[in-house]
CSV table of C-alpha atoms in Angstrom, one decimal:
chain,number,residue,atom,x,y,z
A,14,UNK,CA,0.0,0.0,0.0
A,15,UNK,CA,0.9,3.6,-0.3
A,16,UNK,CA,1.5,5.2,3.1
A,17,UNK,CA,1.8,8.9,2.0
A,18,UNK,CA,-0.6,10.1,-0.7
A,19,UNK,CA,-0.9,13.5,-2.2
A,20,UNK,CA,-4.4,14.5,-3.3
A,21,UNK,CA,-4.5,17.5,-5.7
A,22,UNK,CA,-7.8,19.4,-6.1
A,23,UNK,CA,-10.4,21.0,-3.8
A,24,UNK,CA,-13.7,19.9,-5.2
A,25,UNK,CA,-16.2,17.1,-4.8
A,26,UNK,CA,-14.0,14.4,-6.3
A,27,UNK,CA,-11.1,15.2,-4.0
A,28,UNK,CA,-13.4,15.5,-0.9
A,29,UNK,CA,-15.0,12.1,-1.7
A,30,UNK,CA,-11.6,10.4,-2.0
A,31,UNK,CA,-10.2,12.0,1.1
A,32,UNK,CA,-13.2,10.9,3.1
A,33,UNK,CA,-13.1,7.4,1.7
A,34,UNK,CA,-9.4,7.0,2.6
A,35,UNK,CA,-9.7,8.5,6.1
A,36,UNK,CA,-12.5,6.2,7.0
A,37,UNK,CA,-10.5,3.1,6.3
A,38,UNK,CA,-8.6,1.3,9.1
A,39,UNK,CA,-5.1,0.6,7.8
A,40,UNK,CA,-1.9,-0.6,9.3
A,41,UNK,CA,0.4,1.4,9.2
A,42,UNK,CA,-1.9,4.4,9.1
A,43,UNK,CA,-2.1,6.9,6.3
A,44,UNK,CA,-0.6,10.3,5.8
A,45,UNK,CA,-2.5,12.5,3.3
A,46,UNK,CA,-1.3,15.8,1.9
A,47,UNK,CA,-4.3,17.5,0.4
A,48,UNK,CA,-3.4,20.3,-2.0
A,49,UNK,CA,-6.8,21.9,-1.9
A,50,UNK,CA,-6.1,25.3,-3.3
A,51,UNK,CA,-8.5,26.9,-0.8
A,52,UNK,CA,-8.8,27.2,3.0
A,53,UNK,CA,-12.2,25.5,3.1
A,54,UNK,CA,-12.1,22.8,0.4
A,55,UNK,CA,-14.8,20.4,-0.7
A,56,UNK,CA,-17.3,22.4,-2.8
A,57,UNK,CA,-15.3,23.1,-5.9
A,58,UNK,CA,-17.0,25.0,-8.7
A,59,UNK,CA,-20.0,22.8,-9.1
A,60,UNK,CA,-21.3,23.2,-5.5
A,61,UNK,CA,-19.7,26.5,-4.7
A,62,UNK,CA,-22.6,28.6,-6.0
A,63,UNK,CA,-24.5,30.6,-3.3
A,64,UNK,CA,-27.6,30.9,-5.5
A,65,UNK,CA,-30.8,29.2,-4.5
A,66,UNK,CA,-31.7,29.2,-8.2
A,67,UNK,CA,-29.1,26.6,-8.9
A,68,UNK,CA,-30.4,23.1,-8.3
A,69,UNK,CA,-28.9,19.6,-8.4
A,70,UNK,CA,-29.9,17.9,-11.6
A,71,UNK,CA,-30.0,14.5,-9.8
A,72,UNK,CA,-32.7,13.6,-7.3
A,73,UNK,CA,-31.7,13.8,-3.6
A,74,UNK,CA,-32.0,10.1,-3.0
A,75,UNK,CA,-29.1,9.4,-5.5
A,76,UNK,CA,-26.6,11.9,-4.2
A,77,UNK,CA,-24.9,10.1,-1.4
A,78,UNK,CA,-21.2,10.6,-1.0
A,79,UNK,CA,-20.3,6.9,-0.5
A,80,UNK,CA,-21.2,3.7,-2.3
A,81,UNK,CA,-21.9,2.2,1.1
A,82,UNK,CA,-24.3,5.1,2.0
A,83,UNK,CA,-26.1,6.2,-1.1
A,84,UNK,CA,-28.8,7.8,1.0
A,85,UNK,CA,-26.4,9.9,3.0
A,86,UNK,CA,-27.3,13.2,1.4
A,87,UNK,CA,-31.0,12.6,1.7
A,88,UNK,CA,-30.6,11.9,5.4
A,89,UNK,CA,-28.6,15.1,5.8
A,90,UNK,CA,-31.2,17.2,4.0
A,91,UNK,CA,-34.1,15.6,6.0
A,92,UNK,CA,-32.3,16.4,9.3
A,93,UNK,CA,-32.6,20.1,8.3
A,94,UNK,CA,-36.0,19.9,6.7
A,95,UNK,CA,-38.2,16.8,7.3
A,96,UNK,CA,-40.4,17.6,4.4
A,97,UNK,CA,-37.7,16.9,1.9
A,98,UNK,CA,-38.4,13.8,-0.3
A,99,UNK,CA,-36.0,11.5,-2.1
A,100,UNK,CA,-37.4,12.6,-5.5
A,101,UNK,CA,-36.6,16.3,-4.8
A,102,UNK,CA,-34.1,18.4,-6.7
A,103,UNK,CA,-32.3,20.4,-4.0
A,104,UNK,CA,-30.1,23.5,-4.0
A,105,UNK,CA,-26.5,22.8,-5.0
A,106,UNK,CA,-25.3,25.0,-2.1
A,107,UNK,CA,-26.9,22.5,0.3
A,108,UNK,CA,-25.0,19.8,-1.3
A,109,UNK,CA,-21.8,21.8,-0.9
A,110,UNK,CA,-22.7,22.1,2.8
A,111,UNK,CA,-23.1,18.3,2.9
A,112,UNK,CA,-19.7,17.6,1.2
A,113,UNK,CA,-17.9,20.0,3.6
A,114,UNK,CA,-19.6,18.6,6.7
A,115,UNK,CA,-18.7,15.0,5.7
A,116,UNK,CA,-15.1,15.6,4.9
A,117,UNK,CA,-14.7,17.6,8.1
A,118,UNK,CA,-16.2,14.7,10.0
A,119,UNK,CA,-13.7,12.3,8.4
A,120,UNK,CA,-10.8,14.7,9.3
A,121,UNK,CA,-12.0,14.9,12.9
A,122,UNK,CA,-12.2,11.1,13.2
A,123,UNK,CA,-8.9,10.5,11.4
A,124,UNK,CA,-6.6,10.6,14.6
A,125,UNK,CA,-8.6,7.9,16.2
A,126,UNK,CA,-7.6,5.6,13.3
A,127,UNK,CA,-4.0,6.8,13.5
A,128,UNK,CA,-4.3,8.8,10.2
A,129,UNK,CA,-2.8,12.2,9.6
A,130,UNK,CA,-3.9,14.8,7.1
A,131,UNK,CA,-2.2,18.0,6.1
A,132,UNK,CA,-4.5,20.4,4.3
A,133,UNK,CA,-2.6,23.0,2.2
A,134,UNK,CA,-4.7,26.0,0.9
A,135,UNK,CA,-2.3,26.1,-2.0
A,136,UNK,CA,-2.4,24.6,-5.5
A,137,UNK,CA,0.2,22.1,-6.6
A,138,UNK,CA,2.2,23.7,-9.5
A,139,UNK,CA,4.4,20.8,-10.5
A,140,UNK,CA,4.6,17.0,-10.1
A,141,UNK,CA,7.6,14.9,-11.0
A,142,UNK,CA,7.1,11.1,-10.7
A,143,UNK,CA,9.9,8.7,-10.1
A,144,UNK,CA,10.2,5.0,-9.4
A,145,UNK,CA,10.1,5.5,-5.6
A,146,UNK,CA,7.5,8.2,-5.3
A,147,UNK,CA,6.5,11.7,-6.5
A,148,UNK,CA,7.8,15.2,-5.9
A,149,UNK,CA,5.2,18.0,-5.6
A,150,UNK,CA,6.1,21.6,-6.0
A,151,UNK,CA,3.9,24.3,-4.5
A,152,UNK,CA,4.9,28.0,-4.0
A,153,UNK,CA,8.6,27.9,-3.1
A,154,UNK,CA,8.3,24.5,-1.5
A,155,UNK,CA,8.6,20.9,-2.4
A,156,UNK,CA,7.2,17.7,-0.8
A,157,UNK,CA,7.5,14.0,-1.4
A,158,UNK,CA,4.8,11.4,-1.4
A,159,UNK,CA,4.5,7.8,-2.4
A,160,UNK,CA,1.7,8.5,-4.8
A,161,UNK,CA,-0.4,11.4,-6.2
A,162,UNK,CA,-4.0,11.6,-7.3
A,163,UNK,CA,-5.2,14.4,-9.7
A,164,UNK,CA,-8.7,15.4,-8.7
A,165,UNK,CA,-8.8,18.8,-10.2
A,166,UNK,CA,-12.2,18.8,-12.0
A,167,UNK,CA,-12.8,20.9,-15.0
A,168,UNK,CA,-9.9,22.8,-16.5
A,169,UNK,CA,-10.1,26.7,-16.8
A,170,UNK,CA,-12.2,27.6,-19.8
A,171,UNK,CA,-10.5,29.1,-22.9
A,172,UNK,CA,-11.9,31.8,-25.1
A,173,UNK,CA,-13.6,30.6,-28.2
A,174,UNK,CA,-11.9,31.2,-31.6
A,175,UNK,CA,-12.8,34.6,-33.1
A,176,UNK,CA,-13.1,36.6,-29.8
A,177,UNK,CA,-10.9,39.7,-29.9
A,178,UNK,CA,-8.5,40.3,-27.0
A,179,UNK,CA,-10.0,43.7,-26.6
A,180,UNK,CA,-13.5,42.2,-26.1
A,181,UNK,CA,-12.1,40.0,-23.3
A,182,UNK,CA,-10.1,42.9,-21.7
A,183,UNK,CA,-13.3,45.0,-21.6
A,184,UNK,CA,-14.9,42.6,-19.2
A,185,UNK,CA,-18.0,42.5,-21.4
A,186,UNK,CA,-17.0,39.2,-22.9
A,187,UNK,CA,-17.1,36.6,-20.1
A,188,UNK,CA,-15.0,33.5,-20.6
A,189,UNK,CA,-15.7,31.9,-17.2
A,190,UNK,CA,-19.3,32.4,-16.0
A,191,UNK,CA,-18.8,31.3,-12.4
A,192,UNK,CA,-16.7,34.1,-11.0
A,193,UNK,CA,-18.9,36.5,-13.0
A,194,UNK,CA,-22.1,35.2,-11.4
A,195,UNK,CA,-20.5,35.3,-8.0
A,196,UNK,CA,-19.8,39.1,-8.5
A,197,UNK,CA,-23.0,40.0,-10.3
A,198,UNK,CA,-25.1,42.7,-8.8
A,199,UNK,CA,-28.7,43.8,-9.3
A,200,UNK,CA,-29.1,46.0,-12.4
A,201,UNK,CA,-32.4,47.3,-13.8
A,202,UNK,CA,-31.0,48.6,-17.1
A,203,UNK,CA,-32.4,47.1,-20.4
A,204,UNK,CA,-29.3,45.1,-21.1
A,205,UNK,CA,-28.9,42.9,-24.2
A,206,UNK,CA,-27.1,39.7,-23.3
A,207,UNK,CA,-25.9,36.8,-25.4
A,208,UNK,CA,-25.2,33.4,-23.9
A,209,UNK,CA,-23.1,31.1,-26.1
A,210,UNK,CA,-24.0,27.5,-25.4
A,211,UNK,CA,-27.3,25.9,-24.3
A,212,UNK,CA,-26.3,23.3,-21.8
A,213,UNK,CA,-26.8,23.2,-18.0
A,214,UNK,CA,-24.3,26.0,-17.4
A,215,UNK,CA,-26.2,28.2,-19.7
A,216,UNK,CA,-29.4,27.4,-17.8
A,217,UNK,CA,-27.7,28.4,-14.5
A,218,UNK,CA,-26.6,31.7,-16.0
A,219,UNK,CA,-30.0,32.5,-17.4
A,220,UNK,CA,-31.8,31.7,-14.1
A,221,UNK,CA,-29.4,33.9,-12.0
A,222,UNK,CA,-29.1,36.9,-14.4
A,223,UNK,CA,-32.8,37.0,-15.3
A,224,UNK,CA,-33.5,37.4,-11.6
A,225,UNK,CA,-30.7,40.0,-11.0
A,226,UNK,CA,-31.3,41.9,-14.3
A,227,UNK,CA,-35.1,42.1,-14.5
A,228,UNK,CA,-35.2,44.2,-17.6
A,229,UNK,CA,-32.5,42.4,-19.6
A,230,UNK,CA,-33.3,40.4,-22.7
A,231,UNK,CA,-31.3,37.3,-23.5
A,232,UNK,CA,-30.3,35.5,-26.7
A,233,UNK,CA,-28.9,32.0,-26.5
A,234,UNK,CA,-26.8,30.7,-29.3
A,235,UNK,CA,-25.9,27.0,-30.0
A,236,UNK,CA,-25.4,24.8,-33.0
A,237,UNK,CA,-28.8,23.2,-32.6
A,238,UNK,CA,-30.6,25.8,-30.5
A,239,UNK,CA,-32.0,23.2,-28.1
A,240,UNK,CA,-32.1,23.2,-24.3
A,241,UNK,CA,-31.4,20.2,-22.1
A,242,UNK,CA,-34.4,18.0,-21.7
A,243,UNK,CA,-36.4,18.1,-18.5
A,244,UNK,CA,-36.7,15.4,-15.9
A,245,UNK,CA,-40.2,14.0,-15.2
A,246,UNK,CA,-41.8,15.5,-12.2
A,247,UNK,CA,-42.0,12.0,-10.6
A,248,UNK,CA,-39.1,9.5,-10.5
A,249,UNK,CA,-39.4,6.6,-12.9
A,250,UNK,CA,-37.6,3.2,-12.9
A,251,UNK,CA,-35.1,2.5,-15.7
A,252,UNK,CA,-36.4,0.3,-18.5
A,253,UNK,CA,-35.6,-3.3,-17.6
A,254,UNK,CA,-32.1,-2.3,-16.6
A,255,UNK,CA,-31.2,-1.9,-20.3
A,256,UNK,CA,-30.0,-5.5,-20.5
A,257,UNK,CA,-31.4,-6.5,-23.9
A,258,UNK,CA,-30.5,-3.2,-25.5
A,259,UNK,CA,-27.0,-3.1,-24.0
A,260,UNK,CA,-26.3,-6.6,-25.2
A,261,UNK,CA,-27.3,-5.6,-28.8
A,262,UNK,CA,-25.2,-2.5,-28.6
A,263,UNK,CA,-22.1,-4.3,-27.3
A,264,UNK,CA,-22.4,-6.9,-30.1
A,265,UNK,CA,-22.2,-4.1,-32.7
A,266,UNK,CA,-20.1,-1.1,-31.4
A,267,UNK,CA,-21.1,1.3,-34.2
A,268,UNK,CA,-22.5,4.8,-33.6
A,269,UNK,CA,-25.0,4.6,-36.5
A,270,UNK,CA,-26.3,1.2,-35.3
A,271,UNK,CA,-26.5,2.4,-31.7
A,272,UNK,CA,-28.6,5.4,-32.8
A,273,UNK,CA,-31.0,3.2,-34.7
A,274,UNK,CA,-31.4,0.9,-31.7
A,275,UNK,CA,-31.9,3.8,-29.3
A,276,UNK,CA,-34.6,5.3,-31.6
A,277,UNK,CA,-36.4,2.0,-31.8
A,278,UNK,CA,-36.2,1.4,-28.0
A,279,UNK,CA,-37.4,4.9,-27.1
A,280,UNK,CA,-40.3,4.6,-29.6
A,281,UNK,CA,-41.5,1.5,-27.8
A,282,UNK,CA,-41.0,2.8,-24.3
A,283,UNK,CA,-43.6,4.6,-22.1
A,284,UNK,CA,-41.1,7.4,-21.8
A,285,UNK,CA,-37.8,7.8,-23.5
A,286,UNK,CA,-36.0,8.8,-20.2
A,287,UNK,CA,-36.4,5.3,-18.9
A,288,UNK,CA,-34.3,3.9,-21.8
A,289,UNK,CA,-31.5,6.5,-21.3
A,290,UNK,CA,-31.5,5.9,-17.5
A,291,UNK,CA,-31.4,2.1,-18.1
A,292,UNK,CA,-28.1,2.6,-20.0
A,293,UNK,CA,-26.4,4.5,-17.3
A,294,UNK,CA,-24.9,1.6,-15.4
A,295,UNK,CA,-23.5,0.3,-18.7
A,296,UNK,CA,-22.3,3.5,-20.3
A,297,UNK,CA,-18.6,3.2,-19.3
A,298,UNK,CA,-18.5,-0.4,-20.7
A,299,UNK,CA,-20.2,0.7,-23.9
A,300,UNK,CA,-17.7,3.6,-24.3
A,301,UNK,CA,-14.8,1.2,-23.9
A,302,UNK,CA,-16.2,-1.1,-26.6
A,303,UNK,CA,-16.3,1.8,-29.2
A,304,UNK,CA,-13.3,1.8,-31.5
A,305,UNK,CA,-11.4,5.1,-31.5
A,306,UNK,CA,-12.9,6.1,-34.9
A,307,UNK,CA,-16.4,5.5,-33.7
A,308,UNK,CA,-15.7,7.6,-30.6
A,309,UNK,CA,-14.7,10.5,-32.8
A,310,UNK,CA,-17.8,10.0,-34.9
A,311,UNK,CA,-20.0,10.1,-31.7
A,312,UNK,CA,-18.3,13.3,-30.5
A,313,UNK,CA,-18.8,15.0,-33.9
A,314,UNK,CA,-22.4,14.0,-34.6
A,315,UNK,CA,-24.2,12.6,-31.5
A,316,UNK,CA,-22.6,14.1,-28.4
A,317,UNK,CA,-24.9,17.1,-28.3
A,318,UNK,CA,-28.0,14.9,-28.4
A,319,UNK,CA,-26.7,12.5,-25.8
A,320,UNK,CA,-25.7,15.3,-23.5
A,321,UNK,CA,-29.2,17.0,-23.6
A,322,UNK,CA,-30.9,13.7,-23.0
A,323,UNK,CA,-28.6,12.4,-20.3
A,324,UNK,CA,-27.9,15.6,-18.4
A,325,UNK,CA,-31.5,16.9,-17.8
A,326,UNK,CA,-33.0,19.9,-16.1
A,327,UNK,CA,-35.2,19.7,-12.9
A,328,UNK,CA,-38.8,20.2,-14.0
A,329,UNK,CA,-39.1,23.5,-11.9
A,330,UNK,CA,-36.0,24.8,-13.7
A,331,UNK,CA,-37.5,23.9,-17.1
A,332,UNK,CA,-40.7,25.8,-16.1
A,333,UNK,CA,-38.7,28.9,-15.3
A,334,UNK,CA,-36.8,28.8,-18.6
A,335,UNK,CA,-40.1,28.3,-20.4
A,336,UNK,CA,-41.5,31.4,-18.6
A,337,UNK,CA,-38.6,33.5,-19.8
A,338,UNK,CA,-39.3,32.4,-23.4
A,339,UNK,CA,-43.0,33.0,-23.1
A,340,UNK,CA,-42.4,36.5,-21.7
A,341,UNK,CA,-40.1,37.4,-24.6
A,342,UNK,CA,-37.0,37.7,-22.5
A,343,UNK,CA,-35.2,34.7,-23.9
A,344,UNK,CA,-34.7,33.8,-27.6
A,345,UNK,CA,-32.9,30.7,-28.7
A,346,UNK,CA,-31.0,30.8,-32.0
A,347,UNK,CA,-29.2,28.1,-34.1
A,348,UNK,CA,-25.8,28.9,-35.5
A,349,UNK,CA,-22.1,29.4,-34.7
A,350,UNK,CA,-20.3,32.4,-33.3
A,351,UNK,CA,-17.7,33.5,-35.8
A,352,UNK,CA,-16.3,36.6,-34.2
A,353,UNK,CA,-16.8,39.1,-31.3
A,354,UNK,CA,-15.6,42.7,-31.8
A,355,UNK,CA,-15.5,45.5,-29.3
A,356,UNK,CA,-16.8,48.7,-30.9
A,357,UNK,CA,-15.6,52.2,-30.1
A,358,UNK,CA,-18.8,52.9,-28.1
A,359,UNK,CA,-18.1,49.9,-25.9
A,360,UNK,CA,-20.7,47.3,-27.1
A,361,UNK,CA,-19.9,43.9,-28.6
A,362,UNK,CA,-20.7,43.1,-32.2
A,363,UNK,CA,-21.2,39.4,-32.6
A,364,UNK,CA,-21.0,37.8,-36.0
A,365,UNK,CA,-22.7,34.4,-36.3
A,366,UNK,CA,-23.3,32.0,-39.0
A,367,UNK,CA,-26.9,31.0,-39.6
A,368,UNK,CA,-28.4,27.8,-40.9
A,369,UNK,CA,-28.5,27.7,-44.7
A,370,UNK,CA,-25.5,30.0,-45.1
A,371,UNK,CA,-24.7,33.6,-44.5
A,372,UNK,CA,-23.8,35.7,-41.5
A,373,UNK,CA,-25.7,38.1,-39.3
A,374,UNK,CA,-24.2,40.7,-36.9
A,375,UNK,CA,-25.9,41.7,-33.6
A,376,UNK,CA,-24.8,44.0,-30.8
A,377,UNK,CA,-24.8,43.1,-27.1
A,378,UNK,CA,-23.9,44.7,-23.8
A,379,UNK,CA,-22.6,41.4,-22.4
A,380,UNK,CA,-21.6,38.1,-24.0
A,381,UNK,CA,-21.2,35.0,-21.7
A,382,UNK,CA,-19.5,31.9,-22.8
A,383,UNK,CA,-21.1,28.7,-21.5
A,384,UNK,CA,-19.8,25.9,-23.6
A,385,UNK,CA,-19.4,23.3,-20.9
A,386,UNK,CA,-16.7,21.3,-19.3
A,387,UNK,CA,-13.1,21.9,-20.5
A,388,UNK,CA,-11.0,18.7,-20.5
A,389,UNK,CA,-8.5,19.6,-23.3
A,390,UNK,CA,-5.2,18.9,-21.6
A,391,UNK,CA,-3.2,19.5,-24.7
A,392,UNK,CA,-4.2,23.2,-24.9
A,393,UNK,CA,-4.8,24.1,-21.3
A,394,UNK,CA,-3.0,26.9,-19.4
A,395,UNK,CA,-3.6,25.0,-16.1
A,396,UNK,CA,0.0,25.2,-14.6
A,397,UNK,CA,0.1,21.7,-13.2
A,398,UNK,CA,-1.4,19.9,-16.2
A,399,UNK,CA,0.7,21.9,-18.6
A,400,UNK,CA,3.9,21.0,-16.7
A,401,UNK,CA,2.9,17.3,-16.6
A,402,UNK,CA,2.1,17.2,-20.4
A,403,UNK,CA,5.2,19.2,-21.5
A,404,UNK,CA,7.4,17.0,-19.3
A,405,UNK,CA,6.1,13.8,-20.8
A,406,UNK,CA,4.8,12.6,-17.4
A,407,UNK,CA,1.3,12.2,-18.7
A,408,UNK,CA,-0.3,11.8,-22.1
A,409,UNK,CA,-3.3,14.0,-23.4
A,410,UNK,CA,-6.3,12.1,-24.7
A,411,UNK,CA,-6.5,12.5,-28.5
A,412,UNK,CA,-10.1,13.9,-28.6
A,413,UNK,CA,-9.5,16.4,-25.8
A,414,UNK,CA,-11.2,14.3,-23.1
A,415,UNK,CA,-8.7,14.5,-20.3
A,416,UNK,CA,-5.6,12.3,-20.0
A,417,UNK,CA,-4.8,8.8,-21.2
A,418,UNK,CA,-5.4,6.3,-18.4
A,419,UNK,CA,-6.3,2.8,-17.3
A,420,UNK,CA,-9.9,2.2,-16.2
A,421,UNK,CA,-8.6,2.1,-12.6
A,422,UNK,CA,-7.3,5.6,-12.8
A,423,UNK,CA,-3.6,5.0,-13.4
A,424,UNK,CA,-2.3,7.7,-15.8
A,425,UNK,CA,-0.2,6.9,-18.8
A,426,UNK,CA,3.2,8.5,-19.5
A,427,UNK,CA,4.1,9.9,-22.9
A,428,UNK,CA,5.1,6.5,-24.1
A,429,UNK,CA,1.7,5.0,-23.3
A,430,UNK,CA,2.9,3.1,-20.2
A,431,UNK,CA,0.6,3.2,-17.1
A,432,UNK,CA,2.3,4.8,-14.2
A,433,UNK,CA,2.3,2.9,-10.9
A,434,UNK,CA,2.0,6.0,-8.6
A,435,UNK,CA,0.1,8.7,-10.5
A,436,UNK,CA,-3.7,8.5,-10.7
A,437,UNK,CA,-6.7,10.6,-11.6
A,438,UNK,CA,-10.3,10.7,-10.6
A,439,UNK,CA,-13.3,12.5,-12.2
A,440,UNK,CA,-13.3,14.6,-15.3
A,441,UNK,CA,-9.7,13.9,-16.4
A,442,UNK,CA,-10.9,10.3,-17.1
A,443,UNK,CA,-13.6,11.2,-19.6
A,444,UNK,CA,-11.6,9.7,-22.5
A,445,UNK,CA,-11.3,6.4,-20.7
A,446,UNK,CA,-14.7,6.2,-19.0
A,447,UNK,CA,-16.9,8.9,-20.7
A,448,UNK,CA,-19.3,9.0,-17.7
A,449,UNK,CA,-16.9,10.4,-15.1
A,450,UNK,CA,-18.2,13.6,-13.7
A,451,UNK,CA,-21.4,13.0,-11.8
A,452,UNK,CA,-21.5,12.0,-8.1
A,453,UNK,CA,-22.9,8.5,-8.7
A,454,UNK,CA,-19.8,7.8,-10.8
A,455,UNK,CA,-17.4,9.8,-8.6
A,456,UNK,CA,-18.2,7.8,-5.5
A,457,UNK,CA,-17.6,4.5,-7.3
A,458,UNK,CA,-14.3,5.7,-8.5
A,459,UNK,CA,-13.3,6.9,-5.1
A,460,UNK,CA,-14.1,3.6,-3.5
A,461,UNK,CA,-12.2,1.6,-6.2
A,462,UNK,CA,-9.2,4.0,-6.1
A,463,UNK,CA,-9.0,3.9,-2.3
A,464,UNK,CA,-8.9,0.1,-2.6
A,465,UNK,CA,-6.1,0.3,-5.1
A,466,UNK,CA,-4.1,2.8,-3.1
A,467,UNK,CA,-4.3,0.7,0.0
A,468,UNK,CA,-3.8,-2.6,-1.7
A,469,UNK,CA,-0.9,-4.8,-0.6
A,470,UNK,CA,-0.8,-6.6,-3.9
A,471,UNK,CA,2.7,-6.3,-5.3
A,472,UNK,CA,1.3,-6.7,-8.9
A,473,UNK,CA,-0.5,-3.4,-8.5
């Protein structure tokens, strides 16, 4: 087993792994160095929002932190409000409270098991693996550990091509929506706002800013102009666990064939959501079955449809978005942003391509980029990931889906060889696992990775 482990990252994945490790009884005990990047870690970006408008998109009953306690979050919520039901979609800030309370409890209990944890409110800036451990650089210091786990979540977003530097420097073009939302203030001016992207992050932005900016009008631009699908108001069971459909898909790992089978299955189901939900336990295995060329085809042609069907809005959120559209405050457009130019009078002229050909130019006071999770490790400016990639210590995934890795989280070096002492959990494993960002998947990864880190098997 590894006795001294460095965990890098301050969000939900890191908190879950830290808690999983500290609750284990091991001999000799563990020493953890948690490079959390913040004095009070555990929330990360996803659960750091203070807004009550931002809800979980998974029902409370499924959001437990541990595989052994899947109902842990529901119990926590019901202790505070007995009226909460397992089918409810609760505020993300409450889930952040839950994460922090559980990791704090694990840290308090650690000395009784002999464990020691050192929480550093600093980010790891470099990591150099060797045959006998890893060296982590942070600030002007270095530290050694037997193994390291990257649990850093989404990488910093990058500006889309075509956005002028002056537009970004003006503050009117927003690359990262989360710091912007955290600092947003009430404003009753009749602002014109463009949101680029129409996934769940776009929905969060629209909910919060439409409340704070009651006279603003919003355009939302995406390739297909479609919002995420809504959940049903009542929970429904997955369709026959997906067994027959999964077997057929695994026998023929081809995206076109899969889409035909999915269309047929959903056409014969009482509700299409039960088919998608039935695939969830099998999605990682299906992704592994896809040849690399078929994965690229899926990302080009089917990813958008899968994402909007798989990552759905709570029904009350869908109702609020529909109200914005009905009131004429939100318009959805199909197309692609081609350029963003800052004019002399301080507004942003946005050129977008429209279906059928041609371009249109419209002016906005604010443009907010909400194009989803960034896992492109080849182009990122994240200091640690950039150092690891340029040093050949890890290998970027070819389609921009994190890092090359084994299914157990061991990262590959530049030659393609799995490393024995450098691991990842969460979004950096999208290329290997595809489904690797939601709590139900994170808690399984944390349990399996804790088992691996503490294993005494010399073949590890």
